[in-house]
mmCIF file of C-alpha atoms in Angstrom:
data_model
loop_
_atom_site.group_PDB
_atom_site.id
_atom_site.type_symbol
_atom_site.label_atom_id
_atom_site.label_comp_id
_atom_site.label_asym_id
_atom_site.label_seq_id
_atom_site.Cartn_x
_atom_site.Cartn_y
_atom_site.Cartn_z
ATOM 1 C CA MET A 58 -28.356 -7.429 -29.821
ATOM 2 C CA SER A 59 -27.619 -4.636 -27.351
ATOM 3 C CA THR A 60 -24.411 -2.647 -27.448
ATOM 4 C CA CYS A 61 -21.999 -2.057 -24.587
ATOM 5 C CA ARG A 62 -20.991 1.488 -23.662
ATOM 6 C CA VAL A 63 -18.347 2.692 -21.267
ATOM 7 C CA THR A 64 -18.622 5.803 -19.082
ATOM 8 C CA VAL A 65 -16.778 7.371 -16.162
ATOM 9 C CA LEU A 66 -18.651 6.634 -12.920
ATOM 10 C CA ARG A 67 -20.914 9.602 -12.002
ATOM 11 C CA PRO A 68 -22.373 10.376 -8.532
ATOM 12 C CA ASP A 69 -25.827 9.392 -9.910
ATOM 13 C CA ASP A 70 -24.446 5.875 -10.681
ATOM 14 C CA ARG A 71 -23.306 5.184 -7.079
ATOM 15 C CA GLN A 72 -26.260 2.933 -6.152
ATOM 16 C CA LYS A 73 -26.083 0.821 -9.285
ATOM 17 C CA TYR A 74 -22.294 0.538 -8.783
ATOM 18 C CA GLU A 75 -22.706 -0.673 -5.180
ATOM 19 C CA GLU A 76 -25.378 -3.186 -6.277
ATOM 20 C CA PHE A 77 -23.047 -4.519 -9.043
ATOM 21 C CA LEU A 78 -20.279 -5.058 -6.497
ATOM 22 C CA GLN A 79 -22.592 -6.887 -4.070
ATOM 23 C CA LYS A 80 -23.751 -9.218 -6.777
ATOM 24 C CA ASN A 81 -20.208 -10.068 -7.899
ATOM 25 C CA GLU A 82 -18.656 -12.806 -5.781
ATOM 26 C CA PHE A 83 -15.160 -12.070 -7.138
ATOM 27 C CA ASN A 84 -15.250 -8.470 -6.044
ATOM 28 C CA LEU A 85 -12.324 -7.220 -4.040
ATOM 29 C CA VAL A 86 -12.305 -4.418 -1.439
ATOM 30 C CA TYR A 87 -10.175 -2.339 -3.764
ATOM 31 C CA SER A 88 -13.220 -1.785 -6.006
ATOM 32 C CA SER A 89 -15.390 -0.314 -3.305
ATOM 33 C CA LEU A 90 -16.074 3.366 -3.082
ATOM 34 C CA GLU A 91 -15.322 3.236 0.625
ATOM 35 C CA PHE A 92 -11.768 2.089 -0.192
ATOM 36 C CA ARG A 93 -11.512 4.889 -2.842
ATOM 37 C CA ASP A 94 -12.538 7.453 -0.243
ATOM 38 C CA PHE A 95 -10.058 6.031 2.241
ATOM 39 C CA LEU A 96 -7.134 6.232 -0.186
ATOM 40 C CA GLN A 97 -7.938 9.747 -1.242
ATOM 41 C CA SER A 98 -8.115 10.892 2.425
ATOM 42 C CA ALA A 99 -4.976 8.960 3.379
ATOM 43 C CA VAL A 100 -2.631 9.745 0.528
ATOM 44 C CA GLY A 101 -4.390 12.049 -1.907
ATOM 45 C CA GLY A 102 -4.238 11.004 -5.510
ATOM 46 C CA GLU A 103 -6.851 10.887 -8.233
ATOM 47 C CA THR A 104 -9.457 8.263 -9.086
ATOM 48 C CA THR A 105 -11.267 7.429 -12.263
ATOM 49 C CA TYR A 106 -13.710 4.630 -12.288
ATOM 50 C CA TYR A 107 -14.782 3.345 -15.710
ATOM 51 C CA VAL A 108 -18.130 1.531 -15.900
ATOM 52 C CA ALA A 109 -19.305 -0.718 -18.746
ATOM 53 C CA TRP A 110 -23.068 -0.728 -19.336
ATOM 54 C CA GLN A 111 -25.365 -3.018 -21.181
ATOM 55 C CA ASP A 112 -29.047 -2.310 -21.316
ATOM 56 C CA ASP A 113 -28.697 0.266 -18.512
ATOM 57 C CA GLU A 114 -27.146 -2.328 -16.188
ATOM 58 C CA ILE A 115 -23.489 -2.378 -15.175
ATOM 59 C CA CYS A 116 -21.620 -5.386 -16.674
ATOM 60 C CA GLY A 117 -18.083 -4.386 -15.717
ATOM 61 C CA THR A 118 -15.923 -1.941 -13.938
ATOM 62 C CA LEU A 119 -12.303 -0.720 -14.006
ATOM 63 C CA PRO A 120 -11.414 1.385 -10.944
ATOM 64 C CA LEU A 121 -8.157 3.298 -11.315
ATOM 65 C CA PHE A 122 -6.145 5.254 -8.720
ATOM 66 C CA SER A 123 -3.234 7.387 -9.655
ATOM 67 C CA LEU A 124 -0.661 9.160 -7.545
ATOM 68 C CA ARG A 125 2.203 11.523 -8.536
ATOM 69 C CA HIS A 126 5.463 10.975 -6.779
ATOM 70 C CA PRO A 127 7.938 13.875 -6.869
ATOM 71 C CA GLU A 128 10.904 11.706 -7.927
ATOM 72 C CA TYR A 129 9.310 8.788 -9.794
ATOM 73 C CA GLY A 130 6.384 10.502 -11.500
ATOM 74 C CA LYS A 131 2.934 9.205 -11.813
ATOM 75 C CA SER A 132 1.894 5.687 -10.856
ATOM 76 C CA LEU A 133 -1.378 3.943 -11.507
#
């Protein structure tokens, strides 16, 4: 039985991440790296993309985007 590990998405993982999204029929545009890049250029903020791996293949992702508002604080 193989174990699952979770890492933060690295630039070297980009191709496998894109392939995972293309295979997943329930994928939303919000998971794409293009949308991430758009958000960062439009409003700033920080991104962290967690990737679950099993046997060196991606089996799940959790893309997060955070933005700090001067009055309301940080939102995710």
